[in-house]
PDB file of C-alpha atoms in Angstrom:
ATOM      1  CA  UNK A   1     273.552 216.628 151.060  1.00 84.00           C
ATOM      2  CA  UNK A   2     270.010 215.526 151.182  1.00 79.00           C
ATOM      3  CA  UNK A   3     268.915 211.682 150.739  1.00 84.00           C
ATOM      4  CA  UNK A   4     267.146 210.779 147.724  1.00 81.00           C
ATOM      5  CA  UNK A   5     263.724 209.914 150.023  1.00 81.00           C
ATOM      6  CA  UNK A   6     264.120 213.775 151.175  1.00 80.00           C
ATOM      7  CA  UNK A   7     264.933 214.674 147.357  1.00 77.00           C
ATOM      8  CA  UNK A   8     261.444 213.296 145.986  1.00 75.00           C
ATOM      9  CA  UNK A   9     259.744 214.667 149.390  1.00 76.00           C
ATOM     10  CA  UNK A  10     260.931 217.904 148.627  1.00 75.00           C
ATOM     11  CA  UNK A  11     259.574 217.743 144.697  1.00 73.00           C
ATOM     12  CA  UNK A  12     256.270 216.543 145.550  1.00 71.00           C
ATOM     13  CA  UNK A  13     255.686 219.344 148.400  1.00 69.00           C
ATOM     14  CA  UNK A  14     256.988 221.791 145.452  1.00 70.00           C
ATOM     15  CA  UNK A  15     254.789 220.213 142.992  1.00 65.00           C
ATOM     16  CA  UNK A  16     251.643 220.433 145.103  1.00 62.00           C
ATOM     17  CA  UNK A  17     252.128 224.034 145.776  1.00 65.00           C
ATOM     18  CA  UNK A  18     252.189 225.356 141.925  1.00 64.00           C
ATOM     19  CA  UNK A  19     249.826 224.273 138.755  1.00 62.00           C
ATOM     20  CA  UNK A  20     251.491 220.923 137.904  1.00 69.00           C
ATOM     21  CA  UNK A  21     250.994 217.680 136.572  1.00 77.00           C
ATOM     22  CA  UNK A  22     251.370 215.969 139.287  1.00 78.00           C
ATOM     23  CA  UNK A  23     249.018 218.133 141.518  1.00 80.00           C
ATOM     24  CA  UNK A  24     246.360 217.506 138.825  1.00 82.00           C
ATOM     25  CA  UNK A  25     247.542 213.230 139.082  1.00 84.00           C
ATOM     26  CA  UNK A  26     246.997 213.801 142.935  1.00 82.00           C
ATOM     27  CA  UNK A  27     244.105 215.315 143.087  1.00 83.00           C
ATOM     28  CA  UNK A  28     242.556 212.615 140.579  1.00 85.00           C
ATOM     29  CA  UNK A  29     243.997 209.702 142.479  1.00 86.00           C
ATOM     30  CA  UNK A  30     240.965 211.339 145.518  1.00 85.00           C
ATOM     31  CA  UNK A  31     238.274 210.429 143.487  1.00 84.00           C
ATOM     32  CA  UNK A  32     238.337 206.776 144.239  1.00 82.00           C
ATOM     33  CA  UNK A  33     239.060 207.681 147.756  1.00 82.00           C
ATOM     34  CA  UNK A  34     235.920 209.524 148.186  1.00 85.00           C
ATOM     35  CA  UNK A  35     233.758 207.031 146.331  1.00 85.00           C
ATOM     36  CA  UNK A  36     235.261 204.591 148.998  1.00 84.00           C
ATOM     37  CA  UNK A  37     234.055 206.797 151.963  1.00 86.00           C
ATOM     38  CA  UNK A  38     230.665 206.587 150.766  1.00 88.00           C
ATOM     39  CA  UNK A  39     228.446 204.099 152.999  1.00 90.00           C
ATOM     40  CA  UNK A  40     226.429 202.616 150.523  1.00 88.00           C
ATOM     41  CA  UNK A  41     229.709 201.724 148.787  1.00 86.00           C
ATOM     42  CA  UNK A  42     231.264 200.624 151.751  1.00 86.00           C
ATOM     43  CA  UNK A  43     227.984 198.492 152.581  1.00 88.00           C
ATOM     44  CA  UNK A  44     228.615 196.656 148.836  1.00 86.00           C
ATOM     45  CA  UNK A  45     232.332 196.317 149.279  1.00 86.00           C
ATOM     46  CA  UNK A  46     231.876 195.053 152.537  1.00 88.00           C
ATOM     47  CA  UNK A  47     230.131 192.056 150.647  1.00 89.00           C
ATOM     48  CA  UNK A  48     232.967 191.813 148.598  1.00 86.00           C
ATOM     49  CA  UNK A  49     236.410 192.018 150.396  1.00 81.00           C
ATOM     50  CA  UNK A  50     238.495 190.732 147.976  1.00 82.00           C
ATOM     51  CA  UNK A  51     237.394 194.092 145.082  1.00 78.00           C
ATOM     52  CA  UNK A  52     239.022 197.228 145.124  1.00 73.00           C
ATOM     53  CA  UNK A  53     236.743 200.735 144.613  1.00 70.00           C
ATOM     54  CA  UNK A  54     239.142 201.930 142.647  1.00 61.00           C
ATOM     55  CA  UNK A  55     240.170 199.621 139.881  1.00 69.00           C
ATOM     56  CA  UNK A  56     236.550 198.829 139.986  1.00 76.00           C
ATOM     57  CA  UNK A  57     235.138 202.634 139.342  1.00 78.00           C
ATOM     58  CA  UNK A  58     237.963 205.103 138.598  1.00 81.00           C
ATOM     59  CA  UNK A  59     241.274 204.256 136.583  1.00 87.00           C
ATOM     60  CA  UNK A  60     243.623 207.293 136.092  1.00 90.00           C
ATOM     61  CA  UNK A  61     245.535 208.214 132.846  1.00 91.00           C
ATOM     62  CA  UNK A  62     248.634 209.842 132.597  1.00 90.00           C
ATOM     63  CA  UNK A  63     248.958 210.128 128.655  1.00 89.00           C
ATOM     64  CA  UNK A  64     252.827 211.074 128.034  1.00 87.00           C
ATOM     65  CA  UNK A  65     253.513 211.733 124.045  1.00 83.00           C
ATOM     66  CA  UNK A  66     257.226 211.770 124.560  1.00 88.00           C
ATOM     67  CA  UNK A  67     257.945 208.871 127.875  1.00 92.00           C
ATOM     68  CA  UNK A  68     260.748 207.539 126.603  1.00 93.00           C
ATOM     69  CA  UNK A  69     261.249 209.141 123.421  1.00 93.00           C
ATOM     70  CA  UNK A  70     264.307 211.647 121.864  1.00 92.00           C
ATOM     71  CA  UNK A  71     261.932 214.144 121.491  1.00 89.00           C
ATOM     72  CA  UNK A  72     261.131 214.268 125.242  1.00 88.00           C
ATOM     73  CA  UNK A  73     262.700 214.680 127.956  1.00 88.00           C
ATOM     74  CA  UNK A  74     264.451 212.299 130.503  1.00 90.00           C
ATOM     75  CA  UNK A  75     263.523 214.804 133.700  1.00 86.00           C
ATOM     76  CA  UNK A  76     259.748 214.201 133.091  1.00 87.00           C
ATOM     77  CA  UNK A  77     260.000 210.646 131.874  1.00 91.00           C
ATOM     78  CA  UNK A  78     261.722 209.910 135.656  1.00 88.00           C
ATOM     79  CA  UNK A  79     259.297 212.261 137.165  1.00 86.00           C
ATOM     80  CA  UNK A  80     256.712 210.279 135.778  1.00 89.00           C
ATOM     81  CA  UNK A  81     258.046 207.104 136.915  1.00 92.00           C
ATOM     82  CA  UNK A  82     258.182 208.721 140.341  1.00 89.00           C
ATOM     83  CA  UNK A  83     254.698 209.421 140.886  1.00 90.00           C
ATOM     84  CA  UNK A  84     253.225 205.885 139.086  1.00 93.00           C
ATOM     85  CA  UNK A  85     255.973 204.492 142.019  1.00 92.00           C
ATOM     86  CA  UNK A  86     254.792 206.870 144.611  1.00 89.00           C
ATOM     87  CA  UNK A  87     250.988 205.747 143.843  1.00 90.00           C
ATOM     88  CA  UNK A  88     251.617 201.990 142.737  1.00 92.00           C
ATOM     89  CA  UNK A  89     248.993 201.019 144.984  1.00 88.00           C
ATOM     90  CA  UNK A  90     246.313 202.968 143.209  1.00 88.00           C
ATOM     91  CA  UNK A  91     244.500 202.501 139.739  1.00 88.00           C
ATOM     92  CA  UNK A  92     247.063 204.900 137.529  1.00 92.00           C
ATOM     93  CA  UNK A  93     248.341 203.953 134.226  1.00 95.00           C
ATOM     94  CA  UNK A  94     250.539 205.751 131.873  1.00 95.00           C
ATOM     95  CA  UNK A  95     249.638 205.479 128.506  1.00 94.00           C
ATOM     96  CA  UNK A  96     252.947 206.703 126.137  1.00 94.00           C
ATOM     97  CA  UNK A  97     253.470 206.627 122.151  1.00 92.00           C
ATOM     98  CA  UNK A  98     255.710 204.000 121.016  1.00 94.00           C
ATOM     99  CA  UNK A  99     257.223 205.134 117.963  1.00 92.00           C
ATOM    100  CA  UNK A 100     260.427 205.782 116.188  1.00 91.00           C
ATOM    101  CA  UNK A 101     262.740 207.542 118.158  1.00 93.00           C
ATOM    102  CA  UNK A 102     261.488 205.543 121.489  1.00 95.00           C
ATOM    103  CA  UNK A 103     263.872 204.061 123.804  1.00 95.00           C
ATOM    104  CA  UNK A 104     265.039 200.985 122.779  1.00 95.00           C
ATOM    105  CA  UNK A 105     264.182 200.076 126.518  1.00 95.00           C
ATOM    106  CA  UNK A 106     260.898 200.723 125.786  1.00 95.00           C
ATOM    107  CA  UNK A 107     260.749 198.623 122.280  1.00 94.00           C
ATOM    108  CA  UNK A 108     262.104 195.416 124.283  1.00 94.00           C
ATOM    109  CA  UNK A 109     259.666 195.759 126.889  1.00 95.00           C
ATOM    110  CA  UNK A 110     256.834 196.163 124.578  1.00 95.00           C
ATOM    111  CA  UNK A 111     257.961 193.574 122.806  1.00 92.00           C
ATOM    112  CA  UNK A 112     258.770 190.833 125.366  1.00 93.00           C
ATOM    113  CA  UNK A 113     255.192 191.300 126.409  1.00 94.00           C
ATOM    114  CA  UNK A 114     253.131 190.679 122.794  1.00 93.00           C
ATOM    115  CA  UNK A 115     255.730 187.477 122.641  1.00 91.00           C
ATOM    116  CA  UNK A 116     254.612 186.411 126.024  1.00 91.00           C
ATOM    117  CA  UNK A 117     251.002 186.838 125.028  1.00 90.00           C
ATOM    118  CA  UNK A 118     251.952 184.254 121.705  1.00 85.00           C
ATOM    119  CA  UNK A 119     250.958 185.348 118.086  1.00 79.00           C
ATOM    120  CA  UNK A 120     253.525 188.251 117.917  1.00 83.00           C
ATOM    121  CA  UNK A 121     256.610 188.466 114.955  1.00 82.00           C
ATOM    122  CA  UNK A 122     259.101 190.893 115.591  1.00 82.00           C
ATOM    123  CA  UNK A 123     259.011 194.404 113.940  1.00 82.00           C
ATOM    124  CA  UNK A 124     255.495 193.656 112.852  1.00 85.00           C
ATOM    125  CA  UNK A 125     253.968 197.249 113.669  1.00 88.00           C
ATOM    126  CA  UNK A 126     255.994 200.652 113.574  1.00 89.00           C
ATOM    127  CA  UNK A 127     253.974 202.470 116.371  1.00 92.00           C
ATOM    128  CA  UNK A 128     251.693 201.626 119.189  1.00 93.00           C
ATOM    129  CA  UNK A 129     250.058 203.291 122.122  1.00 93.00           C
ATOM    130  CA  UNK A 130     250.986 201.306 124.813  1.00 96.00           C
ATOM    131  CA  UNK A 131     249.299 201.199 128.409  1.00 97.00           C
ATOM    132  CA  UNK A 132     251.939 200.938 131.558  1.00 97.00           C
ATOM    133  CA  UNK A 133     251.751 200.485 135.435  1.00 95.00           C
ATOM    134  CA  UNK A 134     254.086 200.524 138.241  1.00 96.00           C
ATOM    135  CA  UNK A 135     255.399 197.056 139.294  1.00 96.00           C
ATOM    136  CA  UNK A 136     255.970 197.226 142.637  1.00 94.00           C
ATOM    137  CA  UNK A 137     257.967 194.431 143.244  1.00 95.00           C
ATOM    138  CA  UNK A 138     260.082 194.747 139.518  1.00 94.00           C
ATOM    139  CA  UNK A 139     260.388 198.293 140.593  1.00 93.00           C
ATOM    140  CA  UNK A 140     259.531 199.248 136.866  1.00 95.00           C
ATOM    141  CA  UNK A 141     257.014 199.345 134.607  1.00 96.00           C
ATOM    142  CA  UNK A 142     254.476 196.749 133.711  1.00 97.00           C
ATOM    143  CA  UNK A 143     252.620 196.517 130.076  1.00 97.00           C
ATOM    144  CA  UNK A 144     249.169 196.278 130.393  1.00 96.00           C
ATOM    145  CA  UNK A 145     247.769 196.428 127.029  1.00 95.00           C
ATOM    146  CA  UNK A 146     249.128 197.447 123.604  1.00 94.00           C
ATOM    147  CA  UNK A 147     247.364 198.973 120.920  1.00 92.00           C
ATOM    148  CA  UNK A 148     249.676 198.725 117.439  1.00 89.00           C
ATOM    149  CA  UNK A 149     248.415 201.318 114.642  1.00 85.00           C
ATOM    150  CA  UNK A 150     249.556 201.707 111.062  1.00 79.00           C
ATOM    151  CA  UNK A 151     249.549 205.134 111.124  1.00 77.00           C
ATOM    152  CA  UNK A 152     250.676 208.081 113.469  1.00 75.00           C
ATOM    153  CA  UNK A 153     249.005 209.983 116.100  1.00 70.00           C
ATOM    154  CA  UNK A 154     247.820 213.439 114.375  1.00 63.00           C
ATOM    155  CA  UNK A 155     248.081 215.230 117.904  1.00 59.00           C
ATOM    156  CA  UNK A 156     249.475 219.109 117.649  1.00 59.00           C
ATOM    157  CA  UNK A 157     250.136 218.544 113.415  1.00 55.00           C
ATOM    158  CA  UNK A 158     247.887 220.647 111.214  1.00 57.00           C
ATOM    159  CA  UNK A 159     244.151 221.102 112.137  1.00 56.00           C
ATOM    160  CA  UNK A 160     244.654 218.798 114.537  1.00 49.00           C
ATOM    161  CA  UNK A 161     246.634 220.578 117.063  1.00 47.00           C
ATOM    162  CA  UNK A 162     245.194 219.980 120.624  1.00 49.00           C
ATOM    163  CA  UNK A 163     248.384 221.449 122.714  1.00 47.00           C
ATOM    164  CA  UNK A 164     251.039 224.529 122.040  1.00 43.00           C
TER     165      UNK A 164
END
């Protein structure tokens, strides 16, 4: 039986050898590595040891319609959360649509943080798009920023389809 370290090894070697998600999340996560090779770059940073290239010039989205709702699926959702774990120490983000039908996981979390920021009533919004990192030492994700709307995303409905 293989060990789960071997398990996700084995995923992400399969992943980088076909047209995938996370190949494309890889690949993206180079950009602020290259920037950072660059001299003049390196001569400003240098100045500056405390800044990070990347969170200062290239942020990575993963938008996910479906993290942590019924209509999705829990194999991506934890495949997700394995490559925002894998890269924690770069500038990724997923951004998800909290809705009904999302994980009441997700609700509490979301929630906990607008009452930590003060202002916030419970069940004042229906659906938000919510921006999430890896916490590295909560070993889960983190809300960054929240965005409540009064009315639904119009992604892949009507003349707005954009996938399928």
């Amino acid at each position: 039986k293989l060990s789960p370290t071997c398990i996700v090894e084995v995923c992400l070697w399969a992943a980088l050898r076909m047209q995938s998600v996370a190949k494309t999340v890889i690949g993206a996560l180079q950009y602020g590595r290259a920037l950072a090779s660059l001299p003049k770059v390196q001569e400003y940073y240098a100045q500056f040891p405390e800044k990070r290239v990347a969170e200062d010039h290239v942020e990575v989205i993963l938008a996910h319609q479906t993290y942590g709702h019924v209509e999705g699926s829990e194999k991506n959702d934890e495949a997700v959360r394995l490559l925002l774990e894998r890269y924690a120490d770069d500038a990724i983000y997923l951004v998800f649509d909290l809705k009904k039908g999302s994980s009441a996981d997700l609700w509490k979390m979301v929630e906990d943080f607008l009452t930590m920021r003060g202002g916030y009533t419970s069940g004042a919004f229906e659906q938000a798009s919510v921006k999430c990192r890896w916490d590295k030492a909560c070993r889960a994700l983190r809300v960054m920023e929240v965005l409540p709307r009064k009315f639904p995303l119009r992604l892949g409905q009507g003349d707005f389809k954009t996938q399928g």
